Amino acid sequence: DTEVTQTPKHLVMGMTNKKSLKCEQHMGHRAMYWYKQKAKKPPELMFVYSYEKLSINESVPSRFSPECPNSSLLNLHLHALQPEDSALYLCASSPPIPGELFFGEGSRLTVL
Amino acid sequence: AQSVTQLDSQVPVFEEAPVELRCNYSSSVSVYLFWYVQYPNQGLQLLLKYLSGSTLVKGINGFEAEFNKSQTSFHLRKPSVHISDTAEYFCAVSDKLGGNNFNKFYFGSGTKLNVKP
């Protein structure tokens, strides 16, 4: 199984809503990532978890809250988002260095 | 930190013609190099990677790339493109963060390959 699965594929939420994005992988990777991608731009790193511990937070606003319940799951909790947060949110995992990133299909988020 | 430059934001090419997508990175030791492809509304898919060894790397869908350390380049090539190759292509570089167990990846700005019939 070489897949990273993300749910939901599409999400529309209001600025006062609370929602979550989910990501799952069963490749035994111990590093998991959240990226944000705007149209016609490269992925922008948000968070990195290594061995279920948050290792990198790229100064992401607190309205985005990551969680890594176990080595296979990664969540991104969303609260009080702004319309400019609308984007494609990509989850990825990687094996130990020097492995590549394995990406999910992404969750397309629209904030109204 | 690394920086990755993809000078060409768009590359139009006719079907069955050869193509080269350029990628340059800032100099460093122990870099690992990758090319990813992204089709509309999808995630990124690995095309090929250079970790060590032979500087000519072959990937999926007939793509290849050559690592040139002296020019700090990792250009992507395909001898004959198809309509289905129309997509966004990202070059990426990673290095090891000291003491950590994961890579930090640096992406170029992307090149849109537009294959015309």
Coordinates of N, CA and C in Angstrom, one line a residue:
Chain A
D1 N 0.9 -1.2 0.0 CA 0.0 0.0 0.0 C 0.9 1.2 0.0
T2 N 0.9 2.0 -1.1 CA 1.7 3.2 -1.2 C 0.9 4.4 -1.3
E3 N -0.3 4.4 -0.6 CA -1.2 5.5 -0.7 C -1.3 6.3 0.5
V4 N -1.5 7.6 0.3 CA -1.9 8.6 1.3 C -3.3 9.0 1.1
T5 N -4.2 8.7 2.0 CA -5.6 9.0 1.8 C -6.0 10.2 2.6
Q6 N -6.7 11.1 1.9 CA -7.2 12.3 2.5 C -8.7 12.4 2.4
T7 N -9.3 12.8 3.5 CA -10.8 13.1 3.5 C -11.0 14.4 4.2
P8 N -12.1 15.1 3.8 CA -12.8 14.9 2.6 C -12.1 15.5 1.4
K9 N -12.6 15.2 0.2 CA -11.9 15.7 -1.0 C -12.3 17.2 -1.2
H10 N -13.5 17.5 -0.8 CA -14.0 18.9 -0.9 C -14.6 19.3 0.4
L11 N -14.4 20.5 0.8 CA -15.0 21.0 2.0 C -15.4 22.5 1.8
V12 N -16.6 22.9 2.1 CA -17.0 24.3 2.1 C -17.4 24.6 3.6
M13 N -16.9 25.7 4.1 CA -17.2 26.1 5.5 C -17.3 27.6 5.6
G14 N -18.1 28.0 6.6 CA -18.3 29.4 6.9 C -17.2 29.8 7.9
M15 N -17.0 31.0 8.1 CA -15.9 31.5 8.9 C -16.1 31.2 10.4
T16 N -17.3 30.8 10.8 CA -17.5 30.5 12.2 C -17.5 29.0 12.4
N17 N -17.4 28.2 11.4 CA -17.5 26.7 11.5 C -16.2 26.1 12.1
K18 N -16.3 24.9 12.6 CA -15.2 24.1 13.0 C -15.3 22.8 12.2
K19 N -14.2 22.5 11.5 CA -14.1 21.3 10.7 C -12.7 20.7 10.8
S20 N -12.6 19.5 10.3 CA -11.3 18.8 10.3 C -11.0 18.1 9.0
L21 N -9.7 18.2 8.7 CA -9.2 17.4 7.5 C -8.5 16.2 8.1
K22 N -8.6 15.0 7.4 CA -8.0 13.8 7.9 C -7.1 13.3 6.8
C23 N -6.0 12.6 7.3 CA -5.0 12.0 6.4 C -4.6 10.7 7.1
E24 N -4.4 9.7 6.2 CA -4.0 8.4 6.7 C -3.0 7.7 5.8
Q25 N -2.0 7.1 6.3 CA -1.1 6.3 5.5 C -0.7 5.0 6.3
H26 N -0.5 3.9 5.5 CA -0.1 2.7 6.1 C 1.2 2.2 5.5
M27 N 2.1 3.1 5.2 CA 3.4 2.7 4.7 C 4.5 2.6 5.8
G28 N 4.1 2.9 7.0 CA 5.0 2.8 8.1 C 5.9 4.1 8.2
H29 N 5.5 5.1 7.5 CA 6.3 6.3 7.5 C 6.1 7.0 8.8
R30 N 7.2 7.6 9.4 CA 7.1 8.2 10.7 C 7.2 9.7 10.6
A31 N 7.3 10.2 9.4 CA 7.2 11.7 9.1 C 6.0 12.0 8.3
M32 N 5.2 12.9 8.8 CA 4.0 13.3 8.1 C 3.9 14.8 8.0
Y33 N 3.3 15.3 6.9 CA 3.4 16.8 6.6 C 2.0 17.3 6.2
W34 N 1.8 18.6 6.5 CA 0.7 19.3 5.9 C 1.3 20.4 5.1
Y35 N 0.7 20.5 3.9 CA 1.1 21.6 2.9 C -0.2 22.3 2.5
K36 N 0.0 23.6 2.2 CA -1.1 24.4 1.7 C -0.7 24.8 0.3
Q37 N -1.6 24.7 -0.7 CA -1.3 25.1 -2.0 C -2.4 26.0 -2.6
K38 N -2.0 27.2 -3.0 CA -2.8 28.1 -3.7 C -2.7 27.8 -5.2
A39 N -3.7 28.3 -6.0 CA -3.7 28.1 -7.4 C -2.4 28.6 -8.1
K40 N -1.8 27.8 -8.9 CA -0.6 28.1 -9.7 C 0.6 28.4 -8.8
K41 N 0.6 27.9 -7.6 CA 1.8 28.1 -6.7 C 2.3 26.7 -6.3
P42 N 3.5 26.7 -5.8 CA 4.0 25.4 -5.2 C 3.4 25.1 -3.9
P43 N 3.5 23.9 -3.4 CA 3.0 23.6 -2.0 C 3.9 24.4 -1.0
E44 N 3.2 24.9 0.0 CA 3.8 25.7 1.1 C 3.7 24.9 2.4
L45 N 4.9 24.6 3.0 CA 4.9 23.8 4.2 C 4.2 24.5 5.3
M46 N 3.3 23.7 6.0 CA 2.7 24.2 7.2 C 3.3 23.5 8.5
F47 N 3.2 22.2 8.5 CA 3.6 21.5 9.7 C 4.3 20.2 9.3
V48 N 5.2 19.8 10.2 CA 5.8 18.4 10.1 C 5.7 17.7 11.4
Y49 N 5.3 16.5 11.4 CA 5.3 15.6 12.5 C 6.4 14.5 12.3
S50 N 7.2 14.3 13.3 CA 8.1 13.2 13.2 C 7.9 12.3 14.5
Y51 N 7.7 11.1 14.3 CA 7.4 10.2 15.4 C 6.3 10.7 16.3
E52 N 5.2 11.2 15.7 CA 4.0 11.7 16.3 C 4.3 13.0 17.1
K53 N 5.4 13.6 17.0 CA 5.7 14.9 17.7 C 5.8 16.0 16.6
L54 N 5.2 17.1 17.0 CA 5.3 18.3 16.1 C 6.7 18.8 16.1
S55 N 7.3 18.7 14.9 CA 8.7 19.1 14.7 C 8.9 20.5 14.0
I56 N 8.0 20.8 13.1 CA 8.1 22.1 12.5 C 6.7 22.7 12.4
N57 N 6.6 23.9 12.8 CA 5.4 24.8 12.6 C 5.9 26.0 11.9
E58 N 5.5 26.2 10.6 CA 6.0 27.3 9.8 C 5.2 28.6 10.1
S59 N 5.1 28.9 11.4 CA 4.4 30.2 11.8 C 3.0 30.2 11.2
V60 N 2.3 29.1 11.3 CA 1.0 29.0 10.8 C 0.0 29.6 11.9
P61 N -1.0 30.4 11.4 CA -2.0 31.0 12.4 C -2.6 29.9 13.2
S62 N -3.0 30.2 14.5 CA -3.6 29.3 15.4 C -4.9 28.8 15.0
R63 N -5.5 29.4 14.0 CA -6.8 28.8 13.6 C -6.7 27.5 12.8
F64 N -5.4 27.1 12.5 CA -5.1 25.8 12.0 C -4.4 25.0 13.2
S65 N -5.0 23.9 13.5 CA -4.4 23.1 14.7 C -4.2 21.7 14.2
P66 N -2.9 21.3 14.1 CA -2.6 19.9 13.7 C -2.7 18.9 14.9
E67 N -2.9 17.7 14.5 CA -2.9 16.6 15.5 C -2.4 15.3 14.9
C68 N -1.6 14.6 15.6 CA -1.1 13.3 15.1 C -1.5 12.2 16.2
P69 N -2.7 11.6 16.1 CA -3.1 10.7 17.1 C -2.3 9.4 17.2
N70 N -1.7 9.0 16.0 CA -0.9 7.8 16.0 C 0.0 7.9 14.7
S71 N 0.8 6.9 14.5 CA 1.8 6.9 13.5 C 1.2 6.9 12.1
S72 N -0.1 6.5 12.0 CA -0.8 6.4 10.6 C -1.7 7.6 10.3
L73 N -2.0 8.4 11.3 CA -3.1 9.4 11.1 C -2.5 10.8 11.4
L74 N -3.1 11.7 10.6 CA -2.7 13.1 10.8 C -4.0 13.9 10.5
N75 N -4.3 14.8 11.5 CA -5.5 15.6 11.3 C -5.1 17.1 11.3
L76 N -6.0 17.9 10.6 CA -5.8 19.3 10.7 C -7.2 19.9 11.0
H77 N -7.2 20.5 12.2 CA -8.5 21.1 12.8 C -8.5 22.5 12.3
L78 N -9.7 22.9 11.9 CA -9.9 24.2 11.3 C -11.0 25.0 12.1
H79 N -10.7 26.2 12.4 CA -11.6 27.0 13.2 C -11.5 28.5 12.9
A80 N -12.6 29.1 12.7 CA -12.6 30.6 12.4 C -11.7 31.0 11.3
L81 N -11.8 30.2 10.2 CA -10.9 30.5 9.0 C -11.4 31.7 8.3
Q82 N -10.5 32.2 7.4 CA -10.8 33.4 6.6 C -10.9 33.0 5.2
P83 N -11.6 33.8 4.3 CA -11.7 33.4 2.9 C -10.3 33.2 2.2
E84 N -9.3 33.9 2.7 CA -8.0 33.7 2.1 C -7.3 32.4 2.4
D85 N -8.0 31.6 3.3 CA -7.5 30.3 3.7 C -8.0 29.2 2.7
S86 N -8.8 29.7 1.8 CA -9.3 28.7 0.7 C -8.1 28.3 -0.1
A87 N -8.0 27.0 -0.3 CA -6.8 26.4 -0.9 C -6.9 24.9 -1.0
L88 N -6.0 24.3 -1.6 CA -5.8 22.8 -1.6 C -4.9 22.5 -0.5
Y89 N -5.3 21.6 0.4 CA -4.5 21.2 1.5 C -4.0 19.8 1.3
L90 N -2.7 19.6 1.2 CA -2.1 18.4 0.9 C -1.4 17.8 2.1
C91 N -1.7 16.5 2.3 CA -1.0 15.7 3.3 C 0.1 14.9 2.6
A92 N 1.2 14.7 3.2 CA 2.3 13.9 2.7 C 3.0 13.1 3.8
S93 N 3.6 12.0 3.4 CA 4.4 11.3 4.4 C 5.7 10.9 3.7
S94 N 6.7 10.6 4.5 CA 8.0 10.2 3.9 C 8.7 9.2 4.7
P95 N 9.4 8.3 4.1 CA 10.3 7.3 4.8 C 11.5 8.0 5.3
P96 N 12.3 7.3 6.1 CA 13.6 8.0 6.5 C 14.4 8.6 5.4
I97 N 15.2 9.6 5.8 CA 16.1 10.2 4.8 C 16.9 9.2 4.1
P98 N 17.0 9.2 2.7 CA 16.7 10.4 1.9 C 15.4 10.1 1.1
G99 N 14.4 9.6 1.7 CA 13.2 9.3 1.0 C 12.4 10.5 0.5
E100 N 11.5 10.2 -0.5 CA 10.7 11.2 -1.1 C 9.4 11.4 -0.4
L101 N 8.7 12.5 -0.7 CA 7.4 12.7 -0.2 C 6.4 11.9 -1.0
F102 N 5.4 11.3 -0.3 CA 4.3 10.7 -0.9 C 3.1 11.5 -0.6
F103 N 2.4 12.0 -1.6 CA 1.3 13.0 -1.4 C 0.0 12.3 -1.5
G104 N -1.0 12.8 -0.7 CA -2.4 12.5 -1.0 C -2.9 13.3 -2.1
E105 N -4.2 13.1 -2.4 CA -4.9 13.8 -3.5 C -5.3 15.2 -3.1
G106 N -5.3 15.4 -1.8 CA -5.6 16.8 -1.3 C -7.1 17.0 -0.9
S107 N -7.3 18.0 -0.1 CA -8.6 18.4 0.3 C -8.8 19.8 -0.2
R108 N -9.8 20.0 -1.0 CA -10.0 21.4 -1.6 C -11.0 22.1 -0.6
L109 N -10.4 23.1 0.0 CA -11.2 23.9 1.0 C -11.6 25.2 0.5
T110 N -12.9 25.5 0.7 CA -13.5 26.8 0.3 C -14.1 27.4 1.6
V111 N -13.6 28.6 1.9 CA -14.1 29.3 3.1 C -15.0 30.5 2.6
L112 N -16.2 30.5 3.0 CA -17.2 31.5 2.6 C -17.3 32.7 3.6
Chain B
A1 N 19.2 27.4 4.3 CA 18.0 26.9 3.5 C 18.3 26.9 2.0
Q2 N 17.7 25.9 1.4 CA 17.9 25.8 -0.1 C 16.9 26.7 -0.8
S3 N 17.3 27.1 -2.0 CA 16.3 27.8 -2.9 C 16.4 27.0 -4.2
V4 N 15.2 26.9 -4.9 CA 15.1 26.2 -6.1 C 14.5 27.1 -7.1
T5 N 15.1 27.2 -8.3 CA 14.6 28.1 -9.4 C 14.2 27.4 -10.6
Q6 N 13.0 27.6 -11.0 CA 12.4 27.1 -12.2 C 12.1 28.3 -13.1
L7 N 13.0 28.6 -14.0 CA 13.0 29.9 -14.7 C 11.8 30.0 -15.6
D8 N 11.3 28.9 -16.1 CA 10.2 28.9 -17.1 C 8.9 28.6 -16.4
S9 N 8.0 29.6 -16.4 CA 6.8 29.4 -15.7 C 5.8 28.6 -16.6
Q10 N 6.0 28.7 -17.9 CA 5.2 28.0 -18.9 C 6.1 27.5 -20.0
V11 N 5.8 26.3 -20.5 CA 6.6 25.8 -21.7 C 5.5 25.2 -22.6
P12 N 5.3 25.9 -23.8 CA 4.4 25.3 -24.8 C 5.2 24.5 -25.7
V13 N 4.7 23.3 -26.1 CA 5.4 22.4 -27.0 C 4.4 21.6 -27.8
F14 N 4.7 21.3 -29.0 CA 3.8 20.5 -29.8 C 4.0 19.0 -29.5
E15 N 3.0 18.2 -29.7 CA 3.0 16.8 -29.4 C 4.1 16.2 -30.2
E16 N 4.8 15.2 -29.7 CA 5.9 14.4 -30.2 C 7.2 15.2 -30.3
A17 N 7.2 16.4 -29.9 CA 8.5 17.2 -29.8 C 9.2 16.9 -28.5
P18 N 10.5 17.1 -28.5 CA 11.2 17.0 -27.2 C 11.0 18.2 -26.3
V19 N 11.2 18.0 -25.0 CA 11.1 19.1 -24.1 C 12.1 19.0 -23.0
E20 N 12.5 20.2 -22.5 CA 13.4 20.2 -21.3 C 12.8 21.3 -20.4
L21 N 12.7 20.9 -19.2 CA 12.2 21.8 -18.1 C 13.4 22.0 -17.2
R22 N 13.7 23.3 -16.9 CA 15.0 23.6 -16.2 C 14.7 23.8 -14.7
C23 N 15.7 23.4 -14.0 CA 15.7 23.5 -12.5 C 17.1 23.8 -12.1
N24 N 17.3 24.8 -11.3 CA 18.6 25.1 -10.6 C 18.3 25.3 -9.1
Y25 N 19.3 24.9 -8.4 CA 19.2 25.0 -6.9 C 20.4 25.6 -6.3
S26 N 20.3 26.1 -5.1 CA 21.4 26.8 -4.5 C 22.4 25.7 -4.0
S27 N 23.6 26.0 -4.0 CA 24.7 25.0 -3.7 C 24.6 24.5 -2.3
S28 N 24.8 23.2 -2.2 CA 25.0 22.7 -0.8 C 25.5 21.2 -1.0
V29 N 26.0 20.7 0.0 CA 26.4 19.3 0.0 C 25.2 18.4 0.4
S30 N 25.3 17.2 0.0 CA 24.2 16.2 0.4 C 22.8 16.6 0.1
V31 N 22.6 17.1 -1.1 CA 21.2 17.4 -1.5 C 20.6 16.2 -2.3
Y32 N 19.3 16.1 -2.1 CA 18.6 15.1 -2.8 C 17.6 15.9 -3.7
L33 N 17.4 15.4 -4.9 CA 16.7 16.1 -6.0 C 15.5 15.3 -6.5
F34 N 14.4 16.0 -6.7 CA 13.2 15.3 -7.1 C 12.5 16.2 -8.2
W35 N 11.7 15.5 -9.0 CA 10.8 16.1 -9.9 C 9.4 15.5 -9.6
Y36 N 8.4 16.4 -9.4 CA 7.0 15.9 -9.2 C 6.2 16.5 -10.4
V37 N 5.1 15.7 -10.7 CA 4.1 16.2 -11.6 C 2.7 16.4 -10.9
Q38 N 2.0 17.4 -11.3 CA 0.7 17.6 -10.7 C -0.3 17.9 -11.8
Y39 N -1.3 17.0 -11.9 CA -2.4 17.2 -12.8 C -3.5 18.0 -12.1
P40 N -4.4 18.6 -12.8 CA -5.4 19.5 -12.2 C -6.2 18.8 -11.1
N41 N -6.3 19.5 -10.0 CA -7.1 19.0 -8.8 C -6.6 17.7 -8.3
Q42 N -5.3 17.5 -8.4 CA -4.7 16.2 -7.8 C -3.5 16.6 -7.0
G43 N -3.1 15.6 -6.2 CA -1.8 15.8 -5.5 C -0.6 15.7 -6.4
L44 N 0.6 15.7 -5.8 CA 1.8 15.6 -6.5 C 2.2 14.2 -6.6
Q45 N 2.7 13.8 -7.8 CA 3.2 12.4 -8.0 C 4.7 12.5 -8.4
L46 N 5.4 11.6 -7.8 CA 6.9 11.6 -8.1 C 7.1 11.1 -9.5
L47 N 7.9 11.9 -10.2 CA 8.4 11.4 -11.5 C 9.7 10.7 -11.5
L48 N 10.6 11.3 -10.7 CA 12.0 10.7 -10.6 C 12.7 11.4 -9.4
K49 N 13.8 10.7 -9.0 CA 14.6 11.3 -7.9 C 16.1 10.9 -8.1
Y50 N 16.9 11.9 -7.6 CA 18.3 11.6 -7.6 C 18.7 11.6 -6.1
L51 N 19.3 10.5 -5.7 CA 19.8 10.4 -4.3 C 21.3 10.3 -4.3
S52 N 21.8 9.5 -5.2 CA 23.3 9.3 -5.3 C 23.5 8.4 -6.5
G53 N 24.8 8.3 -6.9 CA 25.1 7.4 -7.9 C 25.1 8.0 -9.3
S54 N 24.6 7.3 -10.3 CA 24.6 7.8 -11.7 C 23.8 9.1 -11.8
T55 N 24.4 10.1 -12.5 CA 23.9 11.4 -12.6 C 22.7 11.5 -13.5
L56 N 22.5 10.4 -14.4 CA 21.4 10.4 -15.3 C 20.3 9.5 -14.6
V57 N 19.2 10.1 -14.4 CA 18.1 9.4 -13.7 C 16.9 9.2 -14.6
K58 N 16.4 8.0 -14.6 CA 15.2 7.7 -15.4 C 14.0 7.6 -14.5
G59 N 12.9 8.1 -15.0 CA 11.7 8.1 -14.2 C 10.5 7.5 -14.9
I60 N 9.3 7.8 -14.4 CA 8.1 7.2 -15.1 C 7.7 8.0 -16.3
N61 N 6.9 7.4 -17.1 CA 6.3 8.1 -18.3 C 7.4 8.6 -19.3
G62 N 8.6 8.0 -19.3 CA 9.6 8.3 -20.3 C 10.4 9.6 -19.9
F63 N 10.2 10.1 -18.8 CA 11.0 11.3 -18.4 C 12.4 10.8 -17.8
E64 N 13.4 11.7 -18.0 CA 14.7 11.5 -17.4 C 15.2 12.9 -16.9
A65 N 16.2 12.9 -16.1 CA 16.8 14.1 -15.6 C 18.3 13.8 -15.4
E66 N 19.1 14.9 -15.5 CA 20.5 14.8 -15.2 C 21.0 15.7 -14.1
F67 N 21.6 15.2 -13.2 CA 22.2 15.9 -12.0 C 23.5 16.5 -12.5
N68 N 23.7 17.8 -12.4 CA 24.9 18.4 -12.8 C 25.4 19.2 -11.6
K69 N 26.3 18.7 -10.8 CA 26.7 19.3 -9.6 C 27.4 20.7 -9.8
S70 N 28.3 20.7 -10.9 CA 29.0 22.0 -11.1 C 28.1 23.1 -11.5
Q71 N 27.0 22.8 -12.2 CA 26.1 23.8 -12.6 C 24.9 23.9 -11.6
T72 N 24.9 23.1 -10.6 CA 23.8 23.0 -9.6 C 22.4 23.0 -10.3
S73 N 22.3 22.0 -11.3 CA 21.1 21.9 -12.1 C 20.6 20.5 -12.1
F74 N 19.3 20.4 -12.4 CA 18.7 19.1 -12.4 C 17.5 19.2 -13.4
H75 N 17.9 19.3 -14.7 CA 16.9 19.6 -15.7 C 16.2 18.3 -16.1
L76 N 14.9 18.4 -16.4 CA 14.0 17.3 -16.7 C 13.8 17.3 -18.3
R77 N 13.9 16.1 -18.8 CA 13.8 16.0 -20.3 C 12.9 14.8 -20.7
K78 N 12.3 15.0 -21.8 CA 11.5 13.9 -22.5 C 11.7 14.0 -24.0
P79 N 12.1 12.9 -24.6 CA 12.4 13.0 -26.1 C 11.1 13.3 -27.0
S80 N 10.0 12.8 -26.5 CA 8.8 13.0 -27.3 C 7.5 13.1 -26.4
V81 N 6.9 14.2 -26.3 CA 5.8 14.4 -25.4 C 4.5 14.1 -26.0
H82 N 3.6 13.8 -25.1 CA 2.2 13.4 -25.4 C 1.2 14.5 -24.9
I83 N 0.1 14.6 -25.4 CA -1.0 15.5 -24.9 C -1.2 15.2 -23.4
S84 N -1.1 14.0 -23.0 CA -1.3 13.6 -21.6 C -0.3 14.1 -20.6
D85 N 0.8 14.6 -21.2 CA 1.9 15.2 -20.3 C 1.6 16.6 -19.9
T86 N 0.5 17.2 -20.4 CA 0.1 18.5 -20.0 C -0.2 18.5 -18.5
A87 N 0.6 19.3 -17.8 CA 0.5 19.3 -16.3 C 1.5 20.4 -15.7
E88 N 1.4 20.5 -14.4 CA 2.4 21.4 -13.7 C 3.5 20.5 -13.2
Y89 N 4.8 20.9 -13.4 CA 5.9 20.2 -12.9 C 6.7 21.0 -11.9
F90 N 7.0 20.3 -10.8 CA 7.7 20.9 -9.7 C 9.0 20.2 -9.5
C91 N 10.1 21.0 -9.4 CA 11.4 20.5 -9.0 C 11.5 20.7 -7.5
A92 N 12.1 19.8 -6.8 CA 12.2 19.9 -5.3 C 13.6 19.4 -4.9
V93 N 14.1 20.0 -3.8 CA 15.4 19.7 -3.3 C 15.1 19.4 -1.8
S94 N 15.9 18.5 -1.2 CA 15.8 18.3 0.2 C 17.2 18.1 0.8
D95 N 17.3 18.5 2.0 CA 18.6 18.2 2.7 C 18.2 17.7 4.1
K96 N 19.1 17.2 4.8 CA 18.8 16.6 6.1 C 18.9 17.7 7.2
L97 N 17.9 17.9 7.9 CA 18.0 18.9 9.0 C 18.8 18.2 10.1
G98 N 19.8 18.8 10.6 CA 20.7 18.2 11.6 C 20.0 17.6 12.8
G99 N 20.1 16.3 13.0 CA 19.6 15.6 14.2 C 18.1 15.2 14.0
N100 N 17.5 15.5 12.9 CA 16.1 15.0 12.7 C 16.0 13.8 11.8
N101 N 14.9 13.2 11.8 CA 14.6 12.0 11.1 C 13.8 12.2 9.8
F102 N 13.7 13.4 9.4 CA 12.9 13.7 8.2 C 13.6 14.7 7.3
N103 N 13.1 14.8 6.1 CA 13.6 15.8 5.2 C 12.8 17.1 5.2
K104 N 13.4 18.2 5.0 CA 12.7 19.4 4.7 C 12.8 19.6 3.2
F105 N 11.7 19.8 2.5 CA 11.7 19.9 1.1 C 11.5 21.3 0.6
Y106 N 12.2 21.7 -0.4 CA 12.1 23.1 -1.0 C 11.7 22.9 -2.4
F107 N 10.6 23.6 -2.7 CA 10.0 23.5 -4.1 C 10.3 24.7 -4.9
G108 N 10.5 24.4 -6.2 CA 10.5 25.5 -7.2 C 9.1 26.0 -7.4
S109 N 9.0 27.1 -8.2 CA 7.7 27.7 -8.4 C 6.8 27.0 -9.4
G110 N 7.4 26.0 -10.1 CA 6.6 25.2 -11.0 C 6.7 25.7 -12.4
T111 N 6.6 24.7 -13.3 CA 6.5 25.0 -14.8 C 5.3 24.3 -15.4
K112 N 4.5 25.1 -16.0 CA 3.3 24.5 -16.7 C 3.7 24.0 -18.1
L113 N 3.7 22.7 -18.3 CA 3.9 22.2 -19.6 C 2.6 22.1 -20.3
N114 N 2.5 22.7 -21.5 CA 1.3 22.7 -22.3 C 1.6 22.1 -23.6
V115 N 1.1 20.8 -23.8 CA 1.4 20.1 -25.0 C 0.2 20.3 -26.0
K116 N 0.6 20.8 -27.2 CA -0.5 21.1 -28.2 C -0.5 20.1 -29.3
P117 N -1.6 19.8 -29.8 CA -1.7 18.8 -30.9 C -1.1 19.4 -32.2

